[in-house]
mmCIF file of C-alpha atoms in Angstrom:
data_model
loop_
_atom_site.group_PDB
_atom_site.id
_atom_site.type_symbol
_atom_site.label_atom_id
_atom_site.label_comp_id
_atom_site.label_asym_id
_atom_site.label_seq_id
_atom_site.Cartn_x
_atom_site.Cartn_y
_atom_site.Cartn_z
ATOM 1 C CA MET O 1 -2.329 -20.753 -5.289
ATOM 2 C CA ASP O 2 -5.455 -18.236 -7.014
ATOM 3 C CA THR O 3 -3.981 -14.657 -6.788
ATOM 4 C CA THR O 4 -6.606 -13.316 -8.879
ATOM 5 C CA ARG O 5 -7.866 -10.174 -8.298
ATOM 6 C CA GLU O 6 -11.694 -11.076 -8.167
ATOM 7 C CA LYS O 7 -10.920 -13.588 -5.471
ATOM 8 C CA ALA O 8 -8.543 -11.345 -3.434
ATOM 9 C CA TRP O 9 -11.594 -8.763 -3.371
ATOM 10 C CA SER O 10 -14.256 -10.775 -2.508
ATOM 11 C CA ILE O 11 -12.255 -11.907 0.501
ATOM 12 C CA LEU O 12 -11.728 -8.390 1.295
ATOM 13 C CA THR O 13 -14.919 -7.571 0.961
ATOM 14 C CA GLN O 14 -15.611 -10.557 3.101
ATOM 15 C CA HIS O 15 -13.629 -8.893 5.874
ATOM 16 C CA VAL O 16 -13.625 -5.260 5.553
ATOM 17 C CA GLN O 17 -16.629 -3.005 5.216
ATOM 18 C CA GLU O 18 -15.184 0.836 5.799
ATOM 19 C CA LYS O 19 -14.604 2.527 2.836
ATOM 20 C CA PRO O 20 -11.549 4.517 3.580
ATOM 21 C CA LEU O 21 -10.000 1.306 4.199
ATOM 22 C CA LEU O 22 -11.143 -0.408 1.240
ATOM 23 C CA ASN O 23 -9.711 2.243 -0.674
ATOM 24 C CA HIS O 24 -6.423 2.091 0.827
ATOM 25 C CA CYS O 25 -6.240 -1.464 0.112
ATOM 26 C CA LEU O 26 -7.577 -0.441 -3.678
ATOM 27 C CA ALA O 27 -4.290 2.734 -3.606
ATOM 28 C CA VAL O 28 -1.757 0.115 -2.345
ATOM 29 C CA GLU O 29 -2.877 -2.597 -5.163
ATOM 30 C CA ALA O 30 -2.593 0.011 -7.782
ATOM 31 C CA ALA O 31 0.969 0.886 -6.794
ATOM 32 C CA MET O 32 2.012 -2.621 -6.174
ATOM 33 C CA ARG O 33 0.932 -3.532 -9.820
ATOM 34 C CA ALA O 34 2.773 -0.688 -11.555
ATOM 35 C CA TYR O 35 6.232 -1.502 -9.230
ATOM 36 C CA ALA O 36 5.490 -5.104 -10.352
ATOM 37 C CA ALA O 37 5.259 -4.327 -14.261
ATOM 38 C CA LYS O 38 8.602 -1.777 -13.616
ATOM 39 C CA TYR O 39 10.448 -4.771 -11.984
ATOM 40 C CA GLY O 40 9.133 -7.373 -14.579
ATOM 41 C CA GLU O 41 7.552 -9.502 -11.827
ATOM 42 C CA ASP O 42 3.813 -11.282 -11.472
ATOM 43 C CA VAL O 43 1.685 -8.324 -11.269
ATOM 44 C CA GLU O 44 -1.408 -10.341 -9.759
ATOM 45 C CA TYR O 45 0.478 -11.839 -7.098
ATOM 46 C CA TRP O 46 1.754 -8.062 -6.122
ATOM 47 C CA GLY O 47 -1.770 -6.406 -6.512
ATOM 48 C CA ALA O 48 -3.212 -9.221 -4.228
ATOM 49 C CA VAL O 49 -0.750 -8.677 -1.686
ATOM 50 C CA GLY O 50 -1.332 -4.953 -1.787
ATOM 51 C CA LEU O 51 -5.258 -5.032 -2.062
ATOM 52 C CA LEU O 52 -5.199 -7.984 0.890
ATOM 53 C CA HIS O 53 -2.195 -6.364 2.911
ATOM 54 C CA ASP O 54 -4.840 -4.741 5.574
ATOM 55 C CA VAL O 55 -7.242 -7.531 5.453
ATOM 56 C CA ASP O 56 -7.175 -8.210 9.342
ATOM 57 C CA PHE O 57 -7.057 -4.609 10.207
ATOM 58 C CA GLU O 58 -10.801 -3.523 10.647
ATOM 59 C CA LYS O 59 -11.560 -6.625 12.723
ATOM 60 C CA TYR O 60 -7.797 -6.432 14.749
ATOM 61 C CA PRO O 61 -6.564 -3.171 14.426
ATOM 62 C CA GLU O 62 -4.516 -4.095 17.511
ATOM 63 C CA GLU O 63 -3.107 -7.384 16.393
ATOM 64 C CA HIS O 64 -2.764 -5.970 12.485
ATOM 65 C CA PRO O 65 -1.175 -8.344 10.747
ATOM 66 C CA GLY O 66 -1.113 -11.207 12.988
ATOM 67 C CA ASN O 67 -4.685 -12.725 11.896
ATOM 68 C CA THR O 68 -3.955 -12.318 8.040
ATOM 69 C CA GLY O 69 -2.666 -16.070 8.020
ATOM 70 C CA ASN O 70 -6.048 -17.338 9.920
ATOM 71 C CA MET O 71 -8.121 -15.139 7.377
ATOM 72 C CA LEU O 72 -6.417 -16.213 4.065
ATOM 73 C CA LYS O 73 -5.295 -19.620 5.080
ATOM 74 C CA PRO O 74 -8.660 -21.438 4.155
ATOM 75 C CA HIS O 75 -8.376 -19.836 0.920
ATOM 76 C CA GLY O 76 -5.505 -21.447 -0.413
ATOM 77 C CA TYR O 77 -3.379 -18.683 0.455
ATOM 78 C CA THR O 78 0.413 -19.830 0.874
ATOM 79 C CA ASP O 79 3.077 -19.173 3.893
ATOM 80 C CA GLN O 80 5.022 -17.177 1.429
ATOM 81 C CA PHE O 81 1.820 -15.087 0.569
ATOM 82 C CA ILE O 82 0.876 -14.271 4.074
ATOM 83 C CA ILE O 83 4.682 -13.511 4.926
ATOM 84 C CA ASP O 84 5.081 -10.962 2.147
ATOM 85 C CA ILE O 85 1.773 -9.296 3.478
ATOM 86 C CA GLU O 86 2.729 -9.263 6.976
ATOM 87 C CA SER O 87 6.164 -8.046 6.748
ATOM 88 C CA HIS O 88 4.688 -4.600 6.287
ATOM 89 C CA ALA O 89 4.235 -4.025 10.070
ATOM 90 C CA ARG O 90 7.361 -5.673 10.928
ATOM 91 C CA ASP O 91 10.894 -3.828 12.030
ATOM 92 C CA TRP O 92 12.815 -2.338 8.782
ATOM 93 C CA ALA O 93 15.651 -5.421 7.823
ATOM 94 C CA PRO O 94 17.874 -5.738 4.911
ATOM 95 C CA GLU O 95 16.796 -8.644 3.897
ATOM 96 C CA ARG O 96 13.615 -7.727 2.642
ATOM 97 C CA SER O 97 12.460 -9.224 -1.030
ATOM 98 C CA LEU O 98 11.615 -6.561 -3.446
ATOM 99 C CA LEU O 99 7.980 -6.939 -3.185
ATOM 100 C CA GLN O 100 8.311 -6.765 0.670
ATOM 101 C CA LYS O 101 10.341 -3.339 0.485
ATOM 102 C CA VAL O 102 7.868 -2.240 -2.060
ATOM 103 C CA LEU O 103 4.936 -2.998 0.145
ATOM 104 C CA LEU O 104 6.389 -0.849 2.925
ATOM 105 C CA GLY O 105 7.383 1.780 0.205
ATOM 106 C CA VAL O 106 3.770 2.057 -0.591
ATOM 107 C CA ASP O 107 1.831 1.882 2.143
ATOM 108 C CA GLU O 108 1.892 5.150 4.127
ATOM 109 C CA LEU O 109 2.777 7.054 0.663
ATOM 110 C CA THR O 110 -0.440 6.221 -0.853
ATOM 111 C CA GLY O 111 -2.489 7.386 2.053
ATOM 112 C CA PHE O 112 -0.424 10.716 1.962
ATOM 113 C CA ILE O 113 -0.676 10.940 -1.671
ATOM 114 C CA ILE O 114 -4.668 10.624 -1.710
ATOM 115 C CA ALA O 115 -4.696 13.452 1.496
ATOM 116 C CA CYS O 116 -2.774 15.765 -0.513
ATOM 117 C CA ALA O 117 -5.152 15.230 -3.562
ATOM 118 C CA LEU O 118 -7.708 15.604 -1.416
ATOM 119 C CA VAL O 119 -7.242 19.131 -0.251
ATOM 120 C CA ARG O 120 -6.892 20.651 -3.713
ATOM 121 C CA PRO O 121 -9.857 22.182 -5.440
ATOM 122 C CA ASP O 122 -9.988 19.511 -7.828
ATOM 123 C CA LYS O 123 -9.165 16.542 -5.976
ATOM 124 C CA SER O 124 -7.121 14.970 -8.322
ATOM 125 C CA ILE O 125 -4.342 12.952 -8.034
ATOM 126 C CA ALA O 126 -3.535 13.127 -12.182
ATOM 127 C CA ASN O 127 -2.624 16.878 -11.429
ATOM 128 C CA LEU O 128 -1.061 16.597 -8.488
ATOM 129 C CA GLN O 129 3.057 17.959 -8.580
ATOM 130 C CA VAL O 130 5.540 16.579 -6.578
ATOM 131 C CA LYS O 131 6.412 19.224 -5.186
ATOM 132 C CA SER O 132 3.215 19.816 -3.756
ATOM 133 C CA VAL O 133 3.766 16.596 -2.185
ATOM 134 C CA MET O 134 7.116 17.633 -1.183
ATOM 135 C CA LYS O 135 5.635 20.586 0.823
ATOM 136 C CA LYS O 136 3.179 18.784 2.376
ATOM 137 C CA MET O 137 5.559 16.484 3.765
ATOM 138 C CA LYS O 138 7.211 19.656 5.584
ATOM 139 C CA ASP O 139 3.879 20.439 7.611
ATOM 140 C CA LYS O 140 3.663 18.463 10.358
ATOM 141 C CA ALA O 141 -0.218 19.076 10.986
ATOM 142 C CA PHE O 142 -1.294 17.884 7.631
ATOM 143 C CA ALA O 143 -2.075 14.181 7.794
ATOM 144 C CA ARG O 144 -0.310 13.506 11.100
ATOM 145 C CA ALA O 145 -1.512 10.071 11.034
ATOM 146 C CA VAL O 146 0.550 9.386 8.149
ATOM 147 C CA ASN O 147 4.387 8.322 9.376
ATOM 148 C CA ARG O 148 6.698 10.652 7.321
ATOM 149 C CA GLU O 149 9.771 8.651 8.010
ATOM 150 C CA THR O 150 8.413 5.276 6.883
ATOM 151 C CA ILE O 151 7.806 7.050 3.542
ATOM 152 C CA VAL O 152 11.331 8.329 3.445
ATOM 153 C CA GLN O 153 12.751 5.083 4.406
ATOM 154 C CA GLY O 154 10.509 3.154 1.947
ATOM 155 C CA ALA O 155 12.429 5.102 -0.702
ATOM 156 C CA GLN O 156 15.740 4.502 0.357
ATOM 157 C CA MET O 157 14.999 0.714 0.507
ATOM 158 C CA LEU O 158 14.136 0.848 -3.077
ATOM 159 C CA GLU O 159 17.446 2.807 -3.573
ATOM 160 C CA ILE O 160 15.749 5.677 -5.365
ATOM 161 C CA GLU O 161 15.017 9.318 -4.809
ATOM 162 C CA LEU O 162 12.109 10.075 -2.775
ATOM 163 C CA GLN O 163 10.740 12.668 -5.511
ATOM 164 C CA GLU O 164 11.023 9.477 -7.867
ATOM 165 C CA HIS O 165 9.178 7.145 -5.915
ATOM 166 C CA ILE O 166 6.742 9.985 -5.377
ATOM 167 C CA GLU O 167 6.464 10.736 -9.052
ATOM 168 C CA PHE O 168 5.994 6.593 -9.738
ATOM 169 C CA VAL O 169 3.495 5.923 -7.117
ATOM 170 C CA ALA O 170 1.193 9.099 -7.859
ATOM 171 C CA ALA O 171 1.150 8.141 -11.779
ATOM 172 C CA ALA O 172 0.369 4.976 -10.352
ATOM 173 C CA LEU O 173 -2.848 5.898 -8.638
ATOM 174 C CA ALA O 174 -3.905 8.524 -11.377
ATOM 175 C CA LYS O 175 -4.175 5.837 -13.927
ATOM 176 C CA ASP O 176 -5.475 2.671 -11.746
ATOM 177 C CA PHE O 177 -7.377 4.015 -9.226
ATOM 178 C CA SER O 178 -10.617 6.208 -8.478
ATOM 179 C CA MET O 179 -11.051 8.167 -5.262
ATOM 180 C CA SER O 180 -14.929 7.142 -4.711
#
């Protein structure tokens, strides 16, 4: 199976046109790649999972991620790859693989970190402090569509402190993601 970034990006842009959703997929990709490197896993595979995790969302938001397989199988993606992607929308379960836990753990968090950066005067993720993110987590009016419980549970599933998780993902985004 070809999990190159170029292939994944080509497929994603065939199915997703909305810039905010493309940016979200790019952010999740950056976080997935960083965690793959941290855990000694396949960076290309994990990055492709992150990049394609919402491939069906724009066309089928009510059924997401139920159409992922139909969109990716013709391109040679395996059943396991599709299961890895679809896992981010299933009930929390302890038998998840590390990759699946990371995908759940970074999906909501990347969006929240970006929202935190966008309200800063410099709009920079690089200058974003963990304490600022933690403060915004308590403000239910801020980025109210983001599920804070999912963010907290994601860190718990990875067995790391929430602050450490936020710091790691923010650093990954500052390094490999550009808000454009």
